[in-house]
CSV table of C-alpha atoms and ligand atoms in Angstrom, one decimal:
chain,number,residue,atom,x,y,z
N,19,MET,CA,33.8,0.3,-3.2
N,20,HIS,CA,32.7,-1.5,-0.1
N,21,ALA,CA,29.1,-1.8,1.1
N,22,LEU,CA,30.1,-0.4,4.5
N,23,ALA,CA,31.2,2.9,2.9
N,24,THR,CA,28.0,3.5,0.9
N,25,ILE,CA,25.2,2.3,3.2
N,26,VAL,CA,24.3,4.2,6.4
N,27,LYS,CA,22.5,1.5,8.5
N,28,PRO,CA,24.5,-1.1,10.3
N,29,LEU,CA,25.0,-4.3,8.4
N,30,PRO,CA,25.6,-7.0,11.0
N,31,GLU,CA,26.8,-10.3,9.5
N,32,ASP,CA,24.0,-12.3,11.0
N,33,LEU,CA,21.4,-10.2,9.0
N,34,PHE,CA,23.2,-9.4,5.8
N,35,ILE,CA,25.6,-10.7,3.1
N,36,ALA,CA,27.7,-7.8,1.9
N,37,HIS,CA,28.2,-7.2,-1.8
N,38,ASP,CA,30.0,-4.4,-3.5
N,39,GLY,CA,27.8,-1.3,-2.6
N,40,SER,CA,24.8,-3.5,-1.8
N,41,ALA,CA,23.6,-5.6,1.1
N,42,GLU,CA,21.6,-8.8,0.8
N,43,THR,CA,19.1,-10.0,3.4
N,44,ARG,CA,20.0,-13.3,4.9
N,45,TRP,CA,16.9,-15.6,4.6
N,46,GLU,CA,17.6,-17.2,7.9
N,47,ALA,CA,17.2,-13.7,9.5
N,48,MET,CA,13.5,-13.8,8.3
N,49,ALA,CA,12.8,-16.9,10.5
N,50,GLY,CA,10.5,-15.9,13.3
N,51,GLN,CA,9.7,-12.5,11.8
N,52,GLY,CA,6.3,-11.3,10.9
N,53,TYR,CA,4.8,-10.7,7.5
N,54,HIS,CA,7.0,-7.7,6.7
N,55,THR,CA,10.8,-7.5,6.4
N,56,PRO,CA,11.9,-5.3,9.3
N,57,ASN,CA,13.8,-2.2,8.2
N,58,ASP,CA,17.0,-3.4,10.0
N,59,ARG,CA,17.2,-6.3,7.6
N,60,PHE,CA,15.7,-5.0,4.4
N,61,PHE,CA,18.2,-5.4,1.5
N,62,VAL,CA,19.9,-2.3,0.0
N,63,ARG,CA,20.9,-1.9,-3.6
N,64,ASN,CA,22.7,1.4,-4.4
N,65,HIS,CA,24.2,2.4,-7.7
N,66,THR,CA,26.6,4.8,-5.8
N,67,ALA,CA,26.0,5.7,-2.2
N,68,THR,CA,23.2,6.7,0.1
N,69,PRO,CA,22.9,10.5,0.0
N,70,LEU,CA,21.8,12.5,3.1
N,71,VAL,CA,19.0,14.7,2.0
N,72,ASP,CA,17.7,17.6,4.1
N,73,ALA,CA,13.9,17.4,4.2
N,74,ALA,CA,13.6,21.1,5.1
N,75,THR,CA,15.0,22.2,1.7
N,76,TRP,CA,14.0,19.2,-0.3
N,77,ARG,CA,11.6,19.7,-3.2
N,78,LEU,CA,9.9,17.3,-5.6
N,79,ARG,CA,9.6,18.9,-9.0
N,80,LEU,CA,7.1,17.8,-11.6
N,81,HIS,CA,7.6,19.2,-15.1
N,82,GLY,CA,7.4,18.4,-18.8
N,83,ASP,CA,5.1,18.8,-21.8
N,84,GLY,CA,2.8,16.2,-20.4
N,85,LEU,CA,1.6,18.5,-17.6
N,86,ARG,CA,-0.5,21.6,-17.8
N,87,CYS,CA,0.7,23.1,-14.5
N,88,PRO,CA,4.2,22.1,-13.5
N,89,ALA,CA,4.3,21.8,-9.7
N,90,GLU,CA,6.7,21.6,-6.7
N,91,PHE,CA,6.1,19.9,-3.4
N,92,GLY,CA,8.0,20.2,-0.1
N,93,TYR,CA,8.2,17.5,2.5
N,94,ASP,CA,5.4,18.8,4.8
N,95,GLN,CA,3.2,19.5,1.8
N,96,LEU,CA,3.7,15.9,0.6
N,97,ARG,CA,2.9,14.5,4.1
N,98,SER,CA,-0.3,16.6,4.3
N,99,LEU,CA,-1.8,15.2,1.0
N,100,PRO,CA,-4.2,12.2,1.1
N,101,SER,CA,-2.1,9.1,1.8
N,102,ARG,CA,-2.4,5.3,1.1
N,103,THR,CA,-0.8,2.3,2.8
N,104,VAL,CA,0.4,-0.6,0.6
N,105,ASP,CA,2.0,-3.9,1.5
N,106,THR,CA,4.3,-4.7,-1.4
N,107,ALA,CA,7.6,-6.2,-2.3
N,108,ILE,CA,10.6,-4.5,-3.8
N,109,GLU,CA,12.9,-7.0,-5.5
N,110,CYS,CA,16.1,-6.5,-7.5
N,111,ALA,CA,15.9,-7.8,-11.1
N,112,GLY,CA,19.1,-9.6,-10.3
N,113,ASN,CA,17.8,-11.5,-7.3
N,114,GLY,CA,18.9,-15.1,-7.5
N,115,ARG,CA,21.6,-14.3,-10.1
N,116,ARG,CA,24.2,-16.5,-8.4
N,117,PHE,CA,22.1,-19.6,-9.3
N,118,TYR,CA,22.8,-19.1,-13.0
N,119,GLY,CA,26.3,-20.2,-12.1
N,120,GLY,CA,25.7,-22.2,-9.0
N,121,GLN,CA,22.9,-24.3,-10.3
N,122,GLN,CA,22.9,-24.0,-14.1
N,123,GLY,CA,26.7,-24.0,-14.7
N,124,ARG,CA,26.8,-20.7,-16.6
N,125,THR,CA,27.7,-17.6,-14.5
N,126,ALA,CA,26.0,-14.3,-15.2
N,127,PRO,CA,27.9,-11.1,-14.6
N,128,GLY,CA,26.9,-8.7,-11.8
N,129,THR,CA,26.3,-8.8,-8.1
N,130,GLN,CA,26.0,-12.5,-7.1
N,131,TRP,CA,22.7,-12.2,-5.2
N,132,GLY,CA,21.3,-15.3,-3.6
N,133,LEU,CA,17.6,-15.0,-2.9
N,134,GLY,CA,17.9,-12.1,-0.4
N,135,GLY,CA,17.5,-9.2,-2.9
N,136,ILE,CA,13.8,-8.9,-1.9
N,137,GLY,CA,11.9,-7.4,1.0
N,138,VAL,CA,8.2,-6.7,1.7
N,139,ALA,CA,7.3,-3.6,3.6
N,140,ARG,CA,4.2,-1.6,4.6
N,141,TRP,CA,4.8,1.6,2.6
N,142,ARG,CA,2.8,4.8,3.2
N,143,GLY,CA,2.7,7.8,1.0
N,144,VAL,CA,0.9,9.7,-1.7
N,145,PRO,CA,-0.4,7.9,-4.8
N,146,LEU,CA,1.7,9.3,-7.7
N,147,ARG,CA,-1.7,9.7,-9.5
N,148,VAL,CA,-2.6,12.4,-6.9
N,149,LEU,CA,0.5,14.5,-7.7
N,150,LEU,CA,0.2,14.0,-11.4
N,151,GLU,CA,-3.4,15.2,-11.3
N,152,LEU,CA,-2.5,18.2,-9.2
N,153,ALA,CA,0.1,19.1,-11.9
N,154,GLY,CA,-2.6,18.8,-14.6
N,155,ILE,CA,-1.5,15.7,-16.4
N,156,ARG,CA,-2.6,15.8,-20.0
N,157,ARG,CA,-4.4,13.0,-21.9
N,158,ALA,CA,-1.5,13.0,-24.3
N,159,ALA,CA,1.0,12.1,-21.6
N,160,VAL,CA,3.0,8.9,-22.5
N,161,ASP,CA,5.9,8.4,-20.1
N,162,VAL,CA,6.8,9.5,-16.5
N,163,LEU,CA,10.5,9.8,-15.7
N,164,PRO,CA,11.4,9.8,-12.0
N,165,GLN,CA,15.0,10.7,-11.1
N,166,GLY,CA,17.0,10.2,-7.9
N,167,LEU,CA,19.1,12.7,-6.0
N,168,ASP,CA,22.0,10.3,-5.4
N,169,ALA,CA,25.3,11.0,-7.2
N,170,PRO,CA,25.4,10.4,-11.0
N,171,PHE,CA,26.2,6.7,-11.9
N,172,GLU,CA,29.5,6.6,-13.9
N,173,HIS,CA,28.9,8.7,-17.0
N,174,HIS,CA,25.2,7.9,-17.2
N,175,GLY,CA,23.8,10.8,-15.0
N,176,HIS,CA,21.4,10.4,-12.2
N,177,VAL,CA,19.5,7.1,-11.7
N,178,ARG,CA,16.3,7.4,-13.7
N,179,ARG,CA,14.0,5.0,-15.5
N,180,PRO,CA,10.8,5.8,-17.4
N,181,LEU,CA,7.5,4.4,-16.4
N,182,PRO,CA,4.5,4.2,-18.8
N,183,VAL,CA,1.8,6.6,-17.7
N,184,ASP,CA,-0.8,3.8,-17.3
N,185,LYS,CA,1.4,2.2,-14.6
N,186,ALA,CA,2.2,5.6,-13.0
N,187,MET,CA,-1.5,6.4,-12.7
N,188,ALA,CA,-2.5,2.9,-11.5
N,189,ASP,CA,-0.9,1.9,-8.2
N,190,VAL,CA,2.5,3.7,-7.8
N,191,LEU,CA,3.2,5.3,-4.5
N,192,VAL,CA,5.4,8.3,-3.5
N,193,ALA,CA,6.4,6.7,-0.2
N,194,TYR,CA,7.7,8.6,2.9
N,195,GLU,CA,7.1,5.8,5.5
N,196,MET,CA,8.4,2.2,5.7
N,197,ASN,CA,6.9,-0.2,8.2
N,198,GLY,CA,5.5,2.7,10.3
N,199,GLU,CA,8.8,4.6,10.5
N,200,THR,CA,10.1,7.6,8.6
N,201,LEU,CA,11.6,6.3,5.4
N,202,PRO,CA,15.3,5.4,6.3
N,203,PRO,CA,18.1,7.1,4.4
N,204,ASP,CA,19.2,3.9,2.7
N,205,HIS,CA,15.7,3.3,1.4
N,206,GLY,CA,15.2,6.7,-0.1
N,207,PHE,CA,14.5,9.4,2.5
N,208,PRO,CA,12.7,11.8,2.1
N,209,ALA,CA,10.6,10.0,-0.6
N,210,ARG,CA,10.9,7.1,-3.0
N,211,LEU,CA,8.7,5.6,-5.6
N,212,VAL,CA,7.2,2.2,-4.9
N,213,VAL,CA,6.1,0.4,-8.1
N,214,PRO,CA,4.2,-2.8,-7.1
N,215,GLY,CA,5.1,-5.9,-9.0
N,216,TRP,CA,7.9,-4.3,-11.1
N,217,VAL,CA,11.6,-4.7,-11.1
N,218,GLY,CA,13.3,-2.9,-8.2
N,219,ILE,CA,15.0,-0.3,-10.4
N,220,ALA,CA,11.5,1.2,-11.1
N,221,SER,CA,11.2,2.1,-7.5
N,222,ILE,CA,13.5,5.2,-7.7
N,223,LYS,CA,14.9,6.3,-4.3
N,224,TRP,CA,15.7,9.9,-3.1
N,225,LEU,CA,13.1,11.2,-5.5
N,226,GLY,CA,13.8,14.8,-6.7
N,227,ASP,CA,12.3,15.2,-10.1
N,228,ILE,CA,9.6,13.7,-12.2
N,229,GLU,CA,9.3,14.6,-15.9
N,230,VAL,CA,6.1,13.8,-17.7
N,231,ALA,CA,6.4,13.7,-21.5
N,232,THR,CA,4.0,13.2,-24.4
N,233,ARG,CA,6.6,11.0,-26.1
N,234,GLN,CA,8.4,7.8,-25.1
N,235,LEU,CA,11.5,8.5,-23.0
N,236,PHE,CA,14.8,6.6,-23.0
N,237,THR,CA,17.6,6.5,-20.4
N,238,PRO,CA,20.4,3.9,-19.9
N,239,TRP,CA,18.1,2.3,-17.4
N,240,ASN,CA,15.5,1.2,-19.9
N,241,THR,CA,17.8,0.7,-22.9
N,242,GLU,CA,21.2,-0.6,-21.7
N,243,PHE,CA,20.8,-1.9,-18.2
N,244,TYR,CA,17.2,-3.2,-17.8
N,245,PRO,CA,15.7,-3.3,-21.3
N,246,GLY,CA,12.2,-4.5,-21.5
N,247,LEU,CA,11.9,-5.5,-17.9
N,248,THR,CA,8.6,-4.8,-16.2
N,249,THR,CA,7.1,-7.3,-13.7
N,250,GLN,CA,9.0,-9.9,-11.6
N,251,PRO,CA,8.5,-13.6,-12.1
N,252,VAL,CA,7.5,-16.3,-9.5
N,253,LYS,CA,10.1,-17.3,-6.9
N,254,SER,CA,10.4,-19.0,-3.5
N,255,ALA,CA,12.9,-19.0,-0.7
N,256,LEU,CA,13.3,-21.0,2.6
N,257,GLU,CA,13.8,-19.2,5.9
N,258,LEU,CA,16.8,-21.4,6.4
N,259,ALA,CA,20.6,-20.9,6.3
N,260,TRP,CA,22.5,-22.5,3.4
N,261,ASN,CA,23.5,-25.9,4.7
N,262,ALA,CA,21.3,-25.5,7.7
N,263,PRO,CA,21.6,-28.4,10.2
N,264,LEU,CA,18.3,-30.4,10.6
N,265,VAL,CA,17.9,-33.3,13.0
N,266,TYR,CA,17.4,-36.9,11.6
N,267,GLY,CA,14.1,-38.7,12.3
N,268,ARG,CA,12.4,-35.7,13.9
N,269,GLY,CA,9.5,-33.7,12.4
N,270,GLN,CA,10.7,-30.2,11.5
N,271,VAL,CA,8.7,-27.3,10.3
N,272,ILE,CA,10.2,-25.9,7.1
N,273,ARG,CA,9.1,-22.3,6.5
N,274,GLY,CA,9.4,-20.3,3.4
N,275,ARG,CA,7.8,-17.5,1.4
N,276,SER,CA,6.8,-17.3,-2.3
N,277,TRP,CA,6.0,-14.3,-4.5
N,278,SER,CA,5.3,-13.1,-8.0
N,279,GLY,CA,5.0,-9.7,-9.6
N,280,ASN,CA,2.1,-10.9,-11.7
N,281,GLY,CA,-0.4,-11.9,-9.1
N,282,ARG,CA,-1.2,-13.9,-6.0
N,283,ILE,CA,0.5,-17.1,-5.2
N,284,VAL,CA,-2.1,-19.9,-5.3
N,285,ARG,CA,0.0,-23.1,-4.7
N,286,VAL,CA,3.4,-24.0,-3.2
N,287,GLU,CA,4.9,-27.5,-3.4
N,288,VAL,CA,8.0,-28.8,-1.8
N,289,SER,CA,10.3,-31.7,-2.7
N,290,PHE,CA,12.7,-33.4,-0.4
N,291,ASP,CA,13.9,-36.0,-2.9
N,292,GLY,CA,15.4,-33.9,-5.7
N,293,GLY,CA,12.1,-33.3,-7.5
N,294,ALA,CA,10.8,-36.9,-7.7
N,295,THR,CA,7.8,-36.2,-5.4
N,296,TRP,CA,6.2,-33.0,-4.4
N,297,HIS,CA,4.1,-32.2,-1.3
N,298,ARG,CA,1.7,-29.3,-0.9
N,299,ALA,CA,2.8,-26.7,1.6
N,300,GLU,CA,0.3,-25.2,4.0
N,301,HIS,CA,-0.6,-21.6,3.9
N,302,LYS,CA,-3.4,-19.2,4.9
N,303,GLY,CA,-5.3,-18.1,1.9
N,304,SER,CA,-3.4,-16.8,-1.1
N,305,ARG,CA,-2.3,-13.5,0.5
N,306,LEU,CA,-1.6,-10.4,-1.5
N,307,ALA,CA,-0.7,-9.7,-5.1
N,308,GLY,CA,2.6,-7.9,-5.2
N,309,ALA,CA,3.8,-9.2,-1.9
N,310,TRP,CA,4.6,-12.7,-0.7
N,311,LEU,CA,2.8,-15.8,0.7
N,312,PRO,CA,4.3,-17.3,3.9
N,313,TRP,CA,4.0,-21.1,4.0
N,314,HIS,CA,5.2,-24.1,5.9
N,315,ILE,CA,5.5,-27.9,5.7
N,316,THR,CA,6.6,-30.6,8.1
N,317,TRP,CA,9.4,-32.9,7.1
N,318,VAL,CA,10.9,-35.9,8.9
N,319,PRO,CA,14.4,-36.4,7.4
N,320,ARG,CA,15.1,-40.2,7.0
N,321,ARG,CA,18.6,-40.0,5.6
N,322,LEU,CA,21.7,-38.5,7.2
N,323,GLY,CA,24.0,-36.0,5.5
N,324,GLU,CA,23.6,-33.6,2.6
N,325,GLN,CA,20.1,-33.3,1.2
N,326,THR,CA,18.2,-30.7,-0.8
N,327,VAL,CA,14.9,-29.0,-0.1
N,328,MET,CA,13.2,-27.5,-3.2
N,329,ALA,CA,10.1,-25.2,-3.2
N,330,ARG,CA,8.0,-24.5,-6.3
N,331,ALA,CA,5.2,-21.9,-6.4
N,332,THR,CA,2.5,-21.1,-8.9
N,333,ASP,CA,0.8,-17.8,-9.2
N,334,GLU,CA,-2.8,-16.9,-10.2
N,335,THR,CA,-1.8,-16.4,-13.9
N,336,GLY,CA,-0.8,-20.1,-13.9
N,337,ALA,CA,3.0,-19.4,-14.0
N,338,THR,CA,5.0,-22.0,-12.2
N,339,GLN,CA,8.7,-22.0,-11.3
N,340,PRO,CA,10.6,-24.1,-13.9
N,341,LEU,CA,13.5,-26.5,-13.0
N,342,ARG,CA,15.7,-24.4,-15.2
N,343,THR,CA,15.6,-20.8,-16.3
N,344,PRO,CA,16.7,-19.9,-19.8
N,345,HIS,CA,20.1,-18.1,-19.6
N,346,HIS,CA,19.9,-14.3,-19.3
N,347,PRO,CA,23.0,-12.4,-20.3
N,348,PHE,CA,22.6,-9.9,-17.4
N,349,GLY,CA,21.5,-12.6,-14.9
N,350,TYR,CA,18.0,-11.1,-14.4
N,351,HIS,CA,14.8,-13.0,-13.6
N,352,PHE,CA,16.2,-16.2,-12.2
N,353,ASP,CA,12.9,-18.0,-11.4
N,354,ALA,CA,13.9,-21.7,-11.4
N,355,VAL,CA,13.3,-23.9,-8.3
N,356,VAL,CA,16.4,-23.4,-6.1
N,357,ARG,CA,18.0,-26.5,-4.7
N,358,HIS,CA,18.6,-25.5,-1.1
N,359,PRO,CA,21.1,-27.8,0.7
N,360,VAL,CA,20.6,-28.9,4.3
N,361,HIS,CA,22.7,-31.0,6.5
N,362,VAL,CA,20.8,-33.8,8.3
N,363,ILE,CA,22.6,-34.6,11.6
N,364,PRO,CA,22.0,-37.5,14.1
N,365,GLY,CA,19.4,-36.7,16.8
D,415,MTE,N1,17.9,6.8,-6.9
D,415,MTE,C1,18.1,5.5,-6.9
D,415,MTE,N2,17.0,4.7,-6.9
D,415,MTE,C2,17.2,3.3,-6.9
D,415,MTE,C3,18.5,2.8,-6.9
D,415,MTE,C4,19.6,3.6,-6.9
D,415,MTE,O1,20.8,3.2,-6.9
D,415,MTE,N3,19.4,5.0,-6.9
D,415,MTE,N4,18.6,1.4,-7.0
D,415,MTE,C5,17.4,0.7,-7.5
D,415,MTE,C6,17.5,-0.8,-7.5
D,415,MTE,S1,18.4,-1.5,-8.7
D,415,MTE,C7,16.8,-1.5,-6.6
D,415,MTE,S2,16.8,-3.2,-6.6
D,415,MTE,C8,16.0,-0.8,-5.5
D,415,MTE,C9,16.5,-1.3,-4.1
D,415,MTE,O2,15.7,-0.7,-3.1
D,415,MTE,P1,16.2,-0.8,-1.6
D,415,MTE,O3,17.7,-0.4,-1.6
D,415,MTE,O4,15.4,0.1,-0.8
D,415,MTE,O5,16.1,-2.2,-1.2
D,415,MTE,O6,16.1,0.6,-5.6
D,415,MTE,C10,16.1,1.1,-6.9
D,415,MTE,N5,16.1,2.6,-6.8
D,416,MO,MO1,18.0,-3.7,-8.6
């Protein structure tokens, strides 16, 4: 399976790194961009392939013993309900997986994402809470199970992962717009879930069906593939190519972004000497919980050749990026400081 065969939007090499069935955003393609990741460079992670869904016949079905009045919504109906706009990240649990091997000497199986398995968009849609209330959610409801309309994944059936009812009622969106445009096919048209702060797999695309149950639900996506994963840890990335050339003796503004699924980023420090000394990066405020904090720092390289730039962020819960992440058998949640190589060239 090749990414080109399963993703609809163009994947130019200057914007994406192609993986099997998925496309990773190049961080250097975020340089000079605004706060949000433009739709043309937002990463795509598909279990199978992007389906083309006809909005005219599409229905979102809500059913299960956790509802008093099972309901169905069409596309126009969904768009006519009260909407909310949220700036939030969607990040694959495996983002950064390649550094288990590349930096810690122990490769983890799966797509070898660098740090480009994340994007922040302005999502607009209907709070899931509104739909659940229209369908008469019961006090006894425990789990909410959204399911995608994409083809079944191997022998596991349609992509689906339960959410606890508390999260479903709190801040989850049934989104139909991304950065002011109709939700693109690769990102879940006609509608997807957006689950702020949580692993990307929670944000089910091509939503077709939501079961609400008065018992805990289990699918391969909360038992076998992503057991126990809820929120995403703290990470940072530089808006620079790997081995980017930087000019010796000249002040250069290094830009990056840091994020956490558990709260706002409150501090970012950068090291140019392998972690011996750290310097505070500049940023405006602490920006949003559930999205990222853009920052910058000026550096005058005083040594030619290979050097590393390291960024380390801390969120409002006090969680800081470690220098090493405990090994994870599936390569999830790599949150260690990444050693980003740059190449200092004569001016
Ligand atoms: N129906 C469905 N939803 C899905 C997926 C999928 O393959 N099918 N992939 C999940 C995973 S693993 C991630 S990381 C995000 C990626 O969202 P994006 O492709 O819009 O960036 O979607 C999630 N939702
Ligand atoms: Mo993912």
